[in-house]
Tab-separated table of C-alpha atoms in Angstrom:
chain	number	residue	atom	x	y	z
A	261	MET	CA	1.034	-17.488	12.769
A	262	ALA	CA	3.154	-15.199	14.889
A	263	PHE	CA	6.267	-13.190	14.267
A	264	SER	CA	8.253	-12.302	17.333
A	265	ASN	CA	10.970	-10.646	15.255
A	266	SER	CA	8.887	-9.391	12.370
A	267	PRO	CA	10.181	-6.515	10.268
A	268	ALA	CA	8.574	-3.140	10.532
A	269	ILE	CA	6.170	-2.212	7.776
A	270	PRO	CA	7.886	-0.121	5.108
A	271	GLU	CA	6.221	2.954	3.738
A	272	SER	CA	6.215	1.567	0.196
A	273	ASP	CA	3.321	-0.588	-0.988
A	274	GLN	CA	3.566	-4.356	-0.651
A	275	SER	CA	2.477	-6.512	-3.585
A	276	ALA	CA	0.325	-9.547	-2.827
A	277	GLY	CA	2.260	-12.620	-1.848
A	278	GLN	CA	5.526	-10.857	-1.040
A	279	ASP	CA	7.088	-10.642	2.382
A	280	PRO	CA	7.743	-7.130	3.658
A	281	ALA	CA	11.325	-5.985	3.330
A	282	PRO	CA	13.106	-5.014	6.556
A	283	ALA	CA	12.850	-1.339	7.289
A	284	ALA	CA	13.043	1.068	10.156
A	285	SER	CA	10.104	0.962	12.536
A	286	LEU	CA	7.390	3.451	11.687
A	287	PRO	CA	6.037	5.100	14.833
A	288	LEU	CA	2.282	5.181	15.069
A	289	GLN	CA	0.741	8.627	14.855
A	290	GLU	CA	-0.887	9.265	18.218
A	291	GLU	CA	-3.260	11.882	16.800
A	292	GLY	CA	-4.581	9.370	14.274
A	293	ARG	CA	-5.184	6.859	17.054
A	294	THR	CA	-7.351	9.221	19.047
A	295	GLY	CA	-9.886	9.579	16.259
A	296	ALA	CA	-8.968	13.170	15.396
A	297	PRO	CA	-6.922	12.824	12.188
A	298	GLY	CA	-8.165	16.170	10.938
A	299	ARG	CA	-5.518	17.874	13.080
A	300	LEU	CA	-2.672	16.052	11.359
A	301	PRO	CA	-0.657	17.836	8.662
A	302	ALA	CA	-0.976	16.558	5.096
A	303	ALA	CA	2.391	14.766	5.226
A	304	ALA	CA	1.289	12.835	8.308
A	305	HIS	CA	-1.945	11.869	6.540
A	306	GLU	CA	0.017	10.527	3.587
A	307	GLN	CA	2.349	8.544	5.836
A	308	THR	CA	-0.566	7.089	7.780
A	309	ASP	CA	-2.445	6.164	4.591
A	310	ALA	CA	0.631	4.476	3.089
A	311	ARG	CA	1.267	2.555	6.296
A	312	ASP	CA	-2.349	1.420	6.565
A	313	ALA	CA	-2.398	0.278	2.926
A	314	ALA	CA	0.861	-1.658	3.346
A	315	ILE	CA	-0.401	-3.497	6.416
A	316	MET	CA	-3.812	-4.158	4.868
A	317	ARG	CA	-2.012	-5.787	1.940
A	318	LEU	CA	-0.435	-8.163	4.437
A	319	ALA	CA	-3.942	-8.906	5.735
A	320	LEU	CA	-5.045	-9.575	2.150
A	321	ASP	CA	-2.154	-12.024	1.787
A	322	GLN	CA	-3.548	-13.842	4.804
A	323	ALA	CA	-7.010	-13.814	3.226
A	324	HIS	CA	-5.566	-15.536	0.156
A	325	ASN	CA	-4.127	-18.222	2.439
A	326	ALA	CA	-7.678	-18.928	3.599
A	327	TRP	CA	-8.911	-19.049	-0.012
A	328	VAL	CA	-6.299	-21.649	-0.962
A	329	LEU	CA	-7.641	-23.868	1.841
A	330	GLY	CA	-11.248	-23.407	0.733
A	331	GLU	CA	-12.122	-21.035	3.582
A	332	VAL	CA	-13.868	-17.674	3.273
A	333	PRO	CA	-10.961	-15.288	2.537
A	334	VAL	CA	-10.559	-13.016	5.548
A	335	GLY	CA	-7.159	-12.048	6.939
A	336	ALA	CA	-5.937	-10.134	9.982
A	337	VAL	CA	-2.706	-8.572	11.221
A	338	VAL	CA	-1.773	-7.302	14.697
A	339	VAL	CA	0.688	-4.420	14.866
A	340	ARG	CA	2.409	-2.825	17.829
A	341	ASP	CA	4.692	0.210	17.599
A	342	GLY	CA	4.749	-0.137	13.836
A	343	VAL	CA	5.903	-3.778	13.885
A	344	VAL	CA	3.828	-6.798	12.834
A	345	ILE	CA	3.705	-9.211	15.757
A	346	ALA	CA	1.056	-11.691	14.578
A	347	THR	CA	-1.179	-12.634	11.673
A	348	GLY	CA	-4.173	-14.874	11.162
A	349	PHE	CA	-6.609	-16.037	8.531
A	350	ASN	CA	-10.078	-17.528	8.584
A	351	GLN	CA	-10.031	-21.306	9.140
A	352	PRO	CA	-13.081	-22.619	11.027
A	353	ILE	CA	-13.599	-25.522	8.621
A	354	GLY	CA	-10.052	-26.828	8.544
A	355	SER	CA	-9.489	-26.394	12.264
A	356	ILE	CA	-12.977	-27.697	13.143
A	357	ASP	CA	-13.414	-24.624	15.327
A	358	PRO	CA	-16.365	-22.235	14.962
A	359	THR	CA	-14.358	-19.498	16.681
A	360	ALA	CA	-11.376	-19.684	14.303
A	361	HIS	CA	-12.043	-16.407	12.546
A	362	ALA	CA	-9.075	-14.415	11.271
A	363	GLU	CA	-9.288	-11.885	14.102
A	364	ILE	CA	-9.431	-14.532	16.830
A	365	ARG	CA	-6.465	-16.436	15.434
A	366	ALA	CA	-4.413	-13.235	15.128
A	367	LEU	CA	-5.296	-12.165	18.677
A	368	ARG	CA	-4.347	-15.567	20.069
A	369	ALA	CA	-0.997	-15.494	18.254
A	370	ALA	CA	-0.284	-11.945	19.423
A	371	ALA	CA	-1.056	-12.863	23.031
A	372	GLN	CA	1.433	-15.733	22.816
A	373	VAL	CA	4.128	-13.461	21.387
A	374	LEU	CA	3.618	-10.783	24.039
A	375	GLY	CA	3.001	-13.212	26.876
A	376	ASN	CA	-0.092	-11.286	27.880
A	377	TYR	CA	-3.785	-11.693	27.141
A	378	ARG	CA	-4.100	-7.905	27.205
A	379	LEU	CA	-2.924	-6.485	23.881
A	380	THR	CA	-2.671	-2.905	25.101
A	381	GLY	CA	-1.287	-0.510	22.521
A	382	CYS	CA	-1.890	-2.889	19.617
A	383	THR	CA	-3.738	-2.196	16.384
A	384	LEU	CA	-5.721	-4.898	14.611
A	385	TYR	CA	-6.099	-4.757	10.835
A	386	VAL	CA	-8.686	-7.042	9.245
A	387	THR	CA	-10.005	-7.242	5.698
A	388	LEU	CA	-13.669	-7.590	6.725
A	389	GLU	CA	-15.757	-5.871	9.386
A	390	PRO	CA	-15.662	-8.054	12.534
A	391	CYS	CA	-18.701	-9.991	13.686
A	392	ALA	CA	-20.106	-9.769	17.223
A	393	MET	CA	-17.886	-12.609	18.473
A	394	CYS	CA	-14.718	-10.987	17.157
A	395	ALA	CA	-15.759	-7.533	18.310
A	396	GLY	CA	-16.159	-8.900	21.823
A	397	ALA	CA	-12.733	-10.533	21.684
A	398	ILE	CA	-11.194	-7.285	20.457
A	399	GLN	CA	-12.658	-5.468	23.429
A	400	HIS	CA	-11.558	-8.124	25.918
A	401	ALA	CA	-8.037	-8.002	24.479
A	402	ARG	CA	-7.952	-4.217	24.994
A	403	ILE	CA	-6.977	-3.553	21.380
A	404	ALA	CA	-6.330	0.172	21.032
A	405	GLU	CA	-7.439	0.546	17.420
A	406	LEU	CA	-9.368	-1.545	14.925
A	407	ILE	CA	-8.917	-0.880	11.204
A	408	TYR	CA	-10.952	-2.875	8.713
A	409	GLY	CA	-11.483	-2.887	4.966
A	410	ALA	CA	-14.867	-4.021	3.642
A	411	ALA	CA	-18.143	-3.653	5.513
A	412	ASP	CA	-20.206	-6.765	6.287
A	413	PRO	CA	-23.925	-5.982	5.834
A	414	LYS	CA	-24.972	-9.396	7.195
A	415	THR	CA	-22.955	-9.850	10.408
A	416	GLY	CA	-20.873	-6.696	10.870
A	417	ALA	CA	-20.773	-5.547	14.499
A	418	CYS	CA	-19.008	-2.225	13.913
A	419	GLY	CA	-21.968	-0.363	12.495
A	420	SER	CA	-23.422	-2.438	9.649
A	421	VAL	CA	-25.769	-4.613	11.740
A	422	ALA	CA	-24.838	-3.533	15.262
A	423	ASN	CA	-22.134	-1.346	16.754
A	424	LEU	CA	-20.643	-2.862	19.883
A	425	PHE	CA	-17.898	-0.254	19.885
A	426	ALA	CA	-20.481	2.477	20.407
A	427	GLU	CA	-22.227	0.705	23.291
A	428	PRO	CA	-21.711	2.998	26.304
A	429	ARG	CA	-22.373	0.229	28.827
A	430	LEU	CA	-19.241	-1.655	27.777
A	431	ASN	CA	-16.088	-0.732	29.685
A	432	HIS	CA	-13.640	-0.677	26.772
A	433	HIS	CA	-13.926	0.966	23.379
A	434	ALA	CA	-11.273	0.578	20.696
A	435	GLN	CA	-10.955	3.338	18.142
A	436	VAL	CA	-12.444	2.126	14.865
A	437	ARG	CA	-11.560	3.126	11.315
A	438	SER	CA	-13.086	1.539	8.245
A	439	GLY	CA	-12.740	1.606	4.485
A	440	VAL	CA	-8.984	1.006	4.185
A	441	MET	CA	-8.616	-0.711	0.791
A	442	ALA	CA	-12.327	-1.504	1.011
A	443	GLN	CA	-12.689	-2.170	-2.709
A	444	GLU	CA	-9.791	-4.635	-2.801
A	445	CYS	CA	-10.958	-6.402	0.355
A	446	GLY	CA	-14.511	-6.668	-0.916
A	447	GLN	CA	-13.392	-7.869	-4.350
A	448	VAL	CA	-11.514	-10.824	-2.865
A	449	LEU	CA	-14.703	-11.988	-1.170
A	450	ALA	CA	-16.821	-11.390	-4.281
A	451	ASP	CA	-14.400	-13.371	-6.451
A	452	PHE	CA	-14.283	-16.219	-3.935
A	453	PHE	CA	-18.056	-16.625	-3.760
A	454	ALA	CA	-18.386	-16.272	-7.536
A	455	GLN	CA	-15.898	-19.104	-7.963
A	456	ARG	CA	-17.731	-21.245	-5.422
A	457	ARG	CA	-21.077	-20.684	-7.150
A	458	GLN	CA	-19.500	-21.660	-10.446
A	459	GLN	CA	-18.100	-24.858	-8.941
A	460	ARG	CA	-21.499	-25.788	-7.482
A	461	ARG	CA	-23.343	-25.156	-10.723
A	462	PRO	CA	-24.446	-28.464	-12.321
A	463	PRO	CA	-22.748	-29.224	-15.621
A	464	GLU	CA	-24.704	-28.320	-18.703
A	465	PRO	CA	-26.155	-31.307	-20.606
A	466	PRO	CA	-24.334	-32.172	-23.802
A	467	GLN	CA	-25.712	-30.539	-26.895
A	468	PRO	CA	-27.383	-32.904	-29.394
A	469	PRO	CA	-25.260	-33.430	-32.467
A	470	GLY	CA	-26.212	-31.308	-35.404
A	471	GLU	CA	-27.721	-32.798	-38.517
A	472	ILE	CA	-25.094	-34.265	-40.835
A	473	GLU	CA	-25.682	-33.277	-44.410
A	474	GLU	CA	-25.371	-36.123	-46.854
A	475	ILE	CA	-22.657	-35.484	-49.389
A	476	ILE	CA	-23.140	-37.210	-52.698
A	477	LEU	CA	-20.019	-37.679	-54.705
A	478	GLU	CA	-20.700	-37.737	-58.448
């Protein structure tokens, strides 16, 4: 899904399932993008945190789209100059495509919107730590900053299992920030897998009927 004329992300929080209301474009804080947020004043920190939470909620909306289709709920959003230009959600099963992770689909949509396979100056938000495949695509796309929610201890390639963004032999390194709405992002995945385990659980055998006491009417 791509939005060539998408509204800018408002500073107020977005509730799940609601489209963002049109608002003035929020300029990205250059200091925060260079990995040195400690030099920002408190007001700038608050603005950045509110913006990140609002966009991550949009990514969570995309994750719920995947859930509805029976896919692992992961969602992604590409932002440039404070404006959402593309979104994506996990759909390898439905699309019969092993590469159709949320990040890949969002990057493809963003490239179509911008007319360029290089997504210079763009920020990618994703609810789950990218795998090695997605991390490689992020680097090839020249994404400026990657922001993700929950860590992935099994396939995460941003520090959990490997860290491709810290590999000095690679010629591009996006800035990486993690933990934005990590609890909410992780809870969506936990709830999804709990539901799937429940659905796969065999039905319990019927209980034998209890003994019927004989009632003698005098």
